Amino acid sequence: MNRRTFLQTSAATAAMFARDGHATMSARSANDRVQMGVIGPGSRGKEVLRQMLHVPGVEVVGVADVYEPRFAQADAVAERTVFHTKDYRELIARPDVDAFLIATPLSLHREHLEAVLHTGKPVYSEKAMGFTVPDCQGIIAAARRSRSILQIGHQYRYAPWIVASMERIRKGEIGEPTHVYAYWHRNNDWRRPVPKDDPNGKLEHLINWRLYRETSGGLVTELGVHHIDLANWIFGGQPTHVLGTNSIVRYRDGRTVGDNTQCTFLYAGGKRMVFSSLTDNAKQGNEFWVYGTEGSVQFTIEDAVFYYEKKKPLPKEANATVVEHGVETGASYSTGNEMPYRGPGDKVQVTYIDPTLACASAFFAAVRGGAKPLANAEVGYRAAIACAVAHDAVFTEEKTPIPALPVV
């Protein structure tokens, strides 16, 4: 993407959120410089930082990480040498940092978020917002005490094809949404390479923290949090209960979270979200299906397609018969209209914008204009709390209640 294209895209993104009242950005404020401090420039942190640096007027001035090789990697993304420290408190104390990106392992989010929120400076935190139930409750309390902007990195809330689809869903295009089926299937072991010189296994747990139960919510959190957030958006609230399961079926390499998981999240009014994640078969990939009384929508990480229900056939008399494939059966046994629809559907027509870039653009629009982010602390809580409960529910395999958002 060249600079002209990016500036046009960035302006369009800001305008889209301004229409919904989520953010505003004037031509003057778009030129204001924002100096970023990054806590946790690891794999995801570098990608978010890379997208942030595409936003005009944004630069990084310092990074904090306990793993020193990250410093050179962050410098490469910044294309210059920035301030480095292994103690995040030194970075927080710097007066030249205007806003923060937190992309540390999930189990550290509460510590880092509460410290930054206490400064009153804006912060963009990767999802999930918190790891445990007390973490989520502590973070939402800290966010409410603070006057700072907090945006959670639920980037698909900013993807143009999802934003456009949500508007059509709200207008009743697929009737009443009743079910969500979400998949994130891959065919790899979800493991990252570790330097060979790791006699105590310290680097293994530092780099592959997502594979261990004491630091990770497993697949349902690291991947499913995206889908839970979208289901919350569609159903207008968080789930009340979850039941699920997980197991290690293929990658027996010392990990303590499952290499597959299946969960059902229960919402008010009998509505449901079903989530499945595999690491040994990539069929389905990342798909999110919304089923309504009049139609369905399929989201992927690049597009969305609407499908519509066929007209319902008139009910047949109790003693009526039908002939299917040359065989006469009772009317109640008829399988008519049960073959899957295989047509092209109605693809949502929008200009593609990388969701992380759109999310970052909205964050800086909020920082410059003072508007409340769409993916705010309450949005982050409702998704993270479901994951925090599911973290244990997939091991107990029991229906488990999910705490509601605390009342102010």
Coordinates of C-alpha atoms in Angstrom, one line a residue:
M1 CA 0.0 0.0 0.0
N2 CA 1.5 3.4 -1.0
R3 CA 1.2 6.5 1.1
R4 CA -1.6 8.1 -1.0
T5 CA -3.7 4.9 -0.8
F6 CA -3.0 4.6 2.9
L7 CA -4.0 8.2 3.7
Q8 CA -7.2 7.8 1.7
T9 CA -8.0 4.5 3.5
S10 CA -7.1 6.0 6.9
A11 CA -9.4 8.9 6.3
A12 CA -12.2 6.6 5.2
T13 CA -11.8 4.5 8.2
A14 CA -11.9 7.5 10.6
A15 CA -15.0 8.8 8.8
M16 CA -16.8 5.4 9.1
F17 CA -16.4 5.4 12.9
A18 CA -17.3 9.0 13.2
R19 CA -20.6 8.3 11.5
D20 CA -21.4 5.9 14.4
G21 CA -20.2 8.3 17.0
H22 CA -17.3 6.0 18.0
A23 CA -14.5 8.4 17.1
T24 CA -13.8 11.7 15.5
M25 CA -10.7 13.0 13.8
S26 CA -10.3 16.5 12.3
A27 CA -7.8 17.3 9.6
R28 CA -5.8 19.4 12.1
S29 CA -5.7 16.7 14.9
A30 CA -4.7 14.0 12.3
N31 CA -1.3 15.8 12.1
D32 CA -0.7 15.8 15.9
R33 CA 2.3 13.6 16.8
V34 CA 1.6 10.6 19.1
Q35 CA 4.7 9.0 20.7
M36 CA 4.1 5.4 21.7
G37 CA 5.6 3.1 24.3
V38 CA 5.3 -0.6 23.8
I39 CA 5.2 -3.1 26.6
G40 CA 5.7 -6.5 25.0
P41 CA 7.0 -6.2 21.4
G42 CA 6.7 -9.9 20.7
S43 CA 5.1 -11.6 17.7
R44 CA 1.7 -10.0 18.0
G45 CA 3.1 -6.8 19.5
K46 CA 5.4 -6.2 16.5
E47 CA 2.5 -6.7 14.1
V48 CA 0.3 -4.2 15.9
L49 CA 3.2 -1.7 16.2
R50 CA 3.9 -2.1 12.4
Q51 CA 0.3 -1.2 11.7
M52 CA 0.3 1.7 14.1
L53 CA 3.3 3.2 12.5
H54 CA 1.3 3.3 9.2
V55 CA -0.9 5.9 10.9
P56 CA 0.4 9.5 10.1
G57 CA 2.0 11.2 13.0
V58 CA 2.6 8.1 15.1
E59 CA 6.1 7.0 16.2
V60 CA 7.5 4.7 18.8
V61 CA 10.0 6.1 21.4
G62 CA 10.5 3.1 23.7
V63 CA 9.9 -0.6 24.3
A64 CA 9.9 -2.8 27.4
D65 CA 10.4 -6.6 27.4
V66 CA 12.1 -9.2 29.6
Y67 CA 13.4 -10.9 26.5
E68 CA 16.3 -8.9 25.1
P69 CA 16.2 -10.2 21.5
R70 CA 12.9 -8.3 21.2
F71 CA 14.7 -5.0 21.3
A72 CA 16.5 -5.4 18.0
Q73 CA 13.3 -6.7 16.5
A74 CA 11.4 -3.7 17.7
D75 CA 14.1 -1.4 16.3
A76 CA 13.8 -3.1 12.9
V77 CA 10.0 -2.3 12.9
A78 CA 10.6 1.3 14.0
E79 CA 13.5 1.6 11.5
R80 CA 15.6 3.3 14.2
T81 CA 17.0 2.7 17.6
V82 CA 14.5 3.4 20.4
F83 CA 14.7 3.3 24.2
H84 CA 14.9 -0.2 25.6
T85 CA 14.3 -1.5 29.1
K86 CA 13.5 -4.8 30.8
D87 CA 11.5 -3.0 33.5
Y88 CA 8.2 -1.8 32.1
R89 CA 8.0 0.7 35.0
E90 CA 10.9 2.7 33.5
L91 CA 9.0 3.0 30.3
I92 CA 5.8 4.1 32.0
A93 CA 7.7 6.8 33.9
R94 CA 9.1 8.4 30.7
P95 CA 7.4 11.8 30.1
D96 CA 7.9 11.6 26.3
V97 CA 5.5 8.7 26.0
D98 CA 2.0 9.9 25.0
A99 CA 0.2 6.5 24.8
F100 CA 0.9 2.8 25.3
L101 CA 0.5 -0.5 23.5
I102 CA 0.3 -3.6 25.7
A103 CA 0.9 -6.9 24.0
T104 CA 2.4 -9.0 26.8
P105 CA 1.4 -12.6 27.6
L106 CA -2.2 -12.7 28.8
S107 CA -1.4 -13.6 32.4
L108 CA 0.4 -10.2 32.7
H109 CA -2.3 -8.0 31.3
R110 CA -3.8 -7.0 34.6
E111 CA -0.5 -5.9 36.1
H112 CA 0.5 -3.9 33.1
L113 CA -2.9 -2.4 32.3
E114 CA -3.5 -1.2 35.9
A115 CA -0.1 0.4 36.0
V116 CA -0.7 2.3 32.7
L117 CA -4.3 3.2 33.6
H118 CA -3.0 4.8 36.8
T119 CA -1.0 7.3 34.7
G120 CA -4.1 8.5 32.9
K121 CA -2.5 8.0 29.5
P122 CA -4.3 6.3 26.6
V123 CA -3.6 2.6 26.2
Y124 CA -4.3 0.0 23.5
S125 CA -4.3 -3.5 24.9
E126 CA -4.3 -6.8 23.0
K127 CA -7.1 -9.2 23.7
A128 CA -8.2 -10.9 25.7
M129 CA -8.4 -8.0 28.2
G130 CA -7.8 -10.2 31.2
F131 CA -6.8 -13.7 32.1
T132 CA -8.8 -14.8 35.2
V133 CA -12.2 -13.7 36.5
P134 CA -10.5 -11.5 39.2
D135 CA -8.2 -10.1 36.5
C136 CA -11.1 -9.0 34.4
Q137 CA -13.0 -7.5 37.4
G138 CA -9.8 -5.7 38.5
I139 CA -9.2 -4.2 35.1
I140 CA -12.7 -3.0 34.6
A141 CA -12.6 -1.4 38.0
A142 CA -9.3 0.3 37.2
A143 CA -10.6 1.5 33.8
R144 CA -13.6 3.1 35.5
R145 CA -11.4 4.9 38.0
S146 CA -9.1 6.1 35.3
R147 CA -9.8 9.0 33.0
S148 CA -7.6 7.4 30.3
I149 CA -8.8 6.0 27.0
L150 CA -8.6 2.2 26.9
Q151 CA -9.2 0.3 23.6
I152 CA -9.0 -3.5 23.4
G153 CA -7.6 -5.0 20.2
H154 CA -10.8 -6.6 19.0
Q155 CA -9.8 -5.7 15.4
Y156 CA -12.7 -7.4 13.7
R157 CA -15.1 -4.8 15.2
Y158 CA -13.4 -2.5 12.8
A159 CA -13.2 -4.7 9.7
P160 CA -15.3 -3.0 7.0
W161 CA -17.1 -6.1 5.8
I162 CA -18.1 -7.0 9.3
V163 CA -19.2 -3.4 10.2
A164 CA -21.3 -3.3 7.0
S165 CA -22.8 -6.7 7.7
M166 CA -23.7 -5.8 11.3
E167 CA -25.6 -2.8 10.0
R168 CA -27.6 -5.1 7.7
I169 CA -28.2 -7.6 10.5
R170 CA -29.4 -4.8 12.8
K171 CA -31.9 -3.8 10.1
G172 CA -33.4 -7.3 10.1
E173 CA -32.0 -8.6 6.8
I174 CA -31.6 -12.2 8.2
G175 CA -34.5 -11.9 10.7
E176 CA -33.7 -12.5 14.3
P177 CA -30.2 -13.9 14.9
T178 CA -30.5 -17.0 17.1
H179 CA -27.3 -19.0 16.6
V180 CA -23.6 -18.5 15.9
Y181 CA -21.3 -21.3 14.8
A182 CA -17.6 -20.3 14.8
Y183 CA -14.6 -22.2 13.7
W184 CA -10.9 -21.6 13.8
H185 CA -9.2 -24.7 12.4
R186 CA -5.5 -24.9 11.6
N187 CA -3.1 -27.7 10.7
N188 CA 0.0 -26.9 12.7
D189 CA 1.2 -27.4 16.2
W190 CA 0.8 -23.8 17.4
R191 CA 4.3 -23.9 18.7
R192 CA 7.1 -21.3 18.1
P193 CA 10.8 -22.1 17.8
V194 CA 12.9 -21.8 20.9
P195 CA 16.7 -21.3 21.0
K196 CA 18.5 -24.6 21.6
D197 CA 20.4 -23.2 24.6
D198 CA 17.5 -23.4 27.1
P199 CA 18.6 -25.9 29.8
N200 CA 15.9 -24.9 32.4
G201 CA 13.0 -24.6 29.9
K202 CA 12.7 -20.9 30.8
L203 CA 12.6 -19.7 27.2
E204 CA 10.2 -22.4 26.3
H205 CA 7.6 -21.1 28.7
L206 CA 8.5 -17.5 27.8
I207 CA 8.1 -17.9 24.1
N208 CA 5.4 -20.6 24.0
W209 CA 3.3 -19.3 26.9
R210 CA 0.2 -20.0 24.9
L211 CA 0.7 -23.7 25.4
Y212 CA 0.6 -23.7 29.2
R213 CA -2.5 -23.5 31.3
E214 CA -0.9 -21.3 34.0
T215 CA -0.4 -18.5 31.4
S216 CA -2.8 -19.2 28.6
G217 CA -6.6 -19.7 28.1
G218 CA -5.8 -22.1 25.3
L219 CA -7.5 -22.0 21.9
V220 CA -10.8 -20.8 23.2
T221 CA -9.2 -17.6 24.6
E222 CA -6.3 -17.0 22.1
L223 CA -8.5 -17.6 19.1
G224 CA -12.2 -17.8 20.2
V225 CA -12.2 -14.4 22.0
H226 CA -12.6 -12.9 18.5
H227 CA -15.7 -14.9 17.9
I228 CA -17.2 -14.4 21.4
D229 CA -16.8 -10.7 20.9
L230 CA -18.7 -10.7 17.6
A231 CA -21.4 -13.0 19.1
N232 CA -21.8 -10.5 22.0
W233 CA -22.2 -7.7 19.5
I234 CA -24.8 -9.6 17.5
F235 CA -26.8 -10.8 20.6
G236 CA -26.5 -7.5 22.5
G237 CA -24.9 -9.0 25.6
Q238 CA -22.4 -11.5 27.0
P239 CA -23.1 -15.2 27.5
T240 CA -24.5 -16.3 30.9
H241 CA -23.0 -19.8 30.9
V242 CA -20.5 -22.0 29.1
L243 CA -19.9 -25.7 28.7
G244 CA -17.1 -27.3 26.8
T245 CA -14.3 -29.8 26.4
N246 CA -10.8 -30.0 25.2
S247 CA -8.1 -32.7 24.9
I248 CA -4.6 -33.4 23.5
V249 CA -5.2 -35.7 20.6
R250 CA -2.1 -35.2 18.5
Y251 CA 0.6 -32.8 19.9
R252 CA 1.8 -34.5 23.0
D253 CA 4.8 -32.3 23.5
G254 CA 4.4 -31.2 27.1
R255 CA 1.7 -28.6 26.5
T256 CA -1.0 -28.4 29.2
V257 CA -3.8 -26.8 27.1
G258 CA -5.7 -28.8 24.5
D259 CA -4.7 -29.0 20.9
N260 CA -8.5 -28.9 20.2
T261 CA -11.5 -27.5 21.9
Q262 CA -15.2 -27.3 21.5
C263 CA -17.4 -24.9 23.5
T264 CA -21.1 -23.8 23.7
F265 CA -21.8 -20.4 25.1
L266 CA -25.4 -19.8 26.3
Y267 CA -27.0 -16.4 25.8
A268 CA -30.3 -15.0 27.0
G269 CA -33.4 -16.1 25.2
G270 CA -32.1 -19.5 24.4
K271 CA -29.5 -18.2 21.9
R272 CA -26.3 -20.0 21.4
M273 CA -22.7 -19.7 20.1
V274 CA -20.8 -22.9 19.3
F275 CA -17.0 -22.7 18.9
S276 CA -14.6 -25.3 17.5
S277 CA -10.9 -25.0 17.2
L278 CA -8.6 -27.8 15.8
T279 CA -4.8 -27.8 15.2
D280 CA -4.6 -30.9 13.0
N281 CA -7.0 -30.1 10.2
A282 CA -7.5 -26.7 8.5
K283 CA -10.9 -27.5 6.9
Q284 CA -13.3 -24.5 7.7
G285 CA -10.3 -22.3 8.6
N286 CA -11.5 -19.2 10.3
E287 CA -15.2 -19.0 9.7
F288 CA -18.0 -17.3 11.6
W289 CA -21.6 -18.1 10.7
V290 CA -24.6 -16.1 12.0
Y291 CA -27.9 -17.9 11.6
G292 CA -31.2 -16.0 11.7
T293 CA -34.8 -16.8 11.2
E294 CA -34.7 -15.4 7.6
G295 CA -31.1 -15.9 6.5
S296 CA -27.5 -16.4 7.4
V297 CA -24.2 -14.6 7.1
Q298 CA -20.7 -16.1 6.7
F299 CA -17.8 -14.1 7.9
T300 CA -14.2 -14.9 7.1
I301 CA -11.0 -12.9 7.8
E302 CA -11.4 -11.2 4.4
D303 CA -15.1 -11.0 3.5
A304 CA -18.7 -11.7 4.3
V305 CA -21.6 -13.3 2.3
F306 CA -25.3 -13.3 3.0
Y307 CA -27.6 -16.2 2.3
Y308 CA -31.4 -16.3 2.5
E309 CA -33.8 -18.9 3.6
K310 CA -36.0 -20.6 1.1
K311 CA -39.8 -20.0 1.3
K312 CA -41.2 -22.5 3.8
P313 CA -43.4 -25.2 2.1
L314 CA -47.0 -25.5 3.1
P315 CA -47.5 -28.2 5.8
K316 CA -48.9 -31.5 4.4
E317 CA -51.7 -33.4 5.9
A318 CA -50.8 -36.0 8.5
N319 CA -51.7 -39.0 6.3
A320 CA -50.1 -37.5 3.1
T321 CA -47.3 -39.2 1.3
V322 CA -44.5 -38.0 -0.9
V323 CA -42.2 -39.7 -3.4
E324 CA -38.5 -39.0 -3.2
H325 CA -35.9 -40.7 -5.5
G326 CA -38.7 -43.2 -6.5
V327 CA -39.5 -44.2 -2.9
E328 CA -42.9 -43.4 -1.4
T329 CA -42.7 -42.2 2.3
G330 CA -44.8 -40.4 4.8
A331 CA -44.8 -36.6 4.5
S332 CA -43.1 -36.1 7.9
Y333 CA -40.1 -38.2 6.6
S334 CA -39.6 -35.9 3.6
T335 CA -36.1 -34.4 3.4
G336 CA -37.1 -31.7 1.0
N337 CA -35.2 -28.4 1.5
E338 CA -32.5 -30.1 3.6
M339 CA -29.7 -30.1 1.0
P340 CA -27.2 -27.3 1.6
Y341 CA -27.4 -24.2 -0.5
R342 CA -24.5 -24.1 -2.9
G343 CA -25.1 -20.9 -4.8
P344 CA -22.8 -17.8 -4.6
G345 CA -24.8 -15.9 -2.0
D346 CA -24.8 -12.1 -1.7
K347 CA -21.2 -11.0 -1.1
V348 CA -20.8 -7.8 0.9
Q349 CA -19.1 -5.1 -1.3
V350 CA -16.6 -3.0 0.6
T351 CA -13.1 -1.7 0.3
Y352 CA -10.7 -4.1 2.1
I353 CA -8.8 -2.6 5.1
D354 CA -6.6 -4.6 7.3
P355 CA -8.6 -5.0 10.5
T356 CA -5.5 -4.3 12.7
L357 CA -4.8 -1.2 10.8
A358 CA -8.5 -0.1 11.1
C359 CA -8.4 -0.8 14.8
A360 CA -5.2 1.2 15.3
S361 CA -6.5 4.1 13.2
A362 CA -9.6 4.2 15.4
F363 CA -7.5 4.2 18.5
F364 CA -5.5 7.2 17.4
A365 CA -8.6 9.0 16.3
A366 CA -9.9 8.5 19.8
V367 CA -6.7 9.7 21.3
R368 CA -6.7 12.9 19.2
G369 CA -10.4 13.6 19.5
G370 CA -11.2 12.2 22.9
A371 CA -14.1 10.0 21.7
K372 CA -14.9 6.7 23.4
P373 CA -13.5 3.7 21.5
L374 CA -15.9 1.2 20.1
A375 CA -13.9 -1.7 21.6
N376 CA -13.8 -0.2 25.0
A377 CA -13.2 -1.7 28.5
E378 CA -16.8 -3.0 28.8
V379 CA -16.6 -4.7 25.4
G380 CA -13.3 -6.2 26.4
Y381 CA -14.7 -7.4 29.7
R382 CA -17.6 -9.2 28.2
A383 CA -15.4 -11.2 25.8
A384 CA -12.6 -11.8 28.3
I385 CA -14.8 -12.9 31.2
A386 CA -16.3 -15.6 29.0
C387 CA -12.9 -16.8 28.1
A388 CA -11.7 -16.7 31.7
V389 CA -14.5 -19.0 32.8
A390 CA -14.1 -21.3 29.7
H391 CA -10.4 -21.7 30.7
D392 CA -11.5 -24.1 33.5
A393 CA -14.9 -25.2 32.1
V394 CA -13.3 -27.1 29.2
F395 CA -11.4 -29.2 31.8
T396 CA -14.4 -29.7 34.2
E397 CA -16.8 -30.3 31.3
E398 CA -19.5 -28.8 33.4
K399 CA -22.0 -26.0 32.7
T400 CA -20.4 -23.0 34.4
P401 CA -21.9 -19.5 35.0
I402 CA -20.2 -16.4 33.7
P403 CA -20.2 -13.3 35.9
A404 CA -22.0 -10.3 34.4
L405 CA -20.4 -6.9 33.9
P406 CA -20.3 -5.3 37.4
V407 CA -22.8 -2.5 37.8
V408 CA -21.3 1.0 38.2

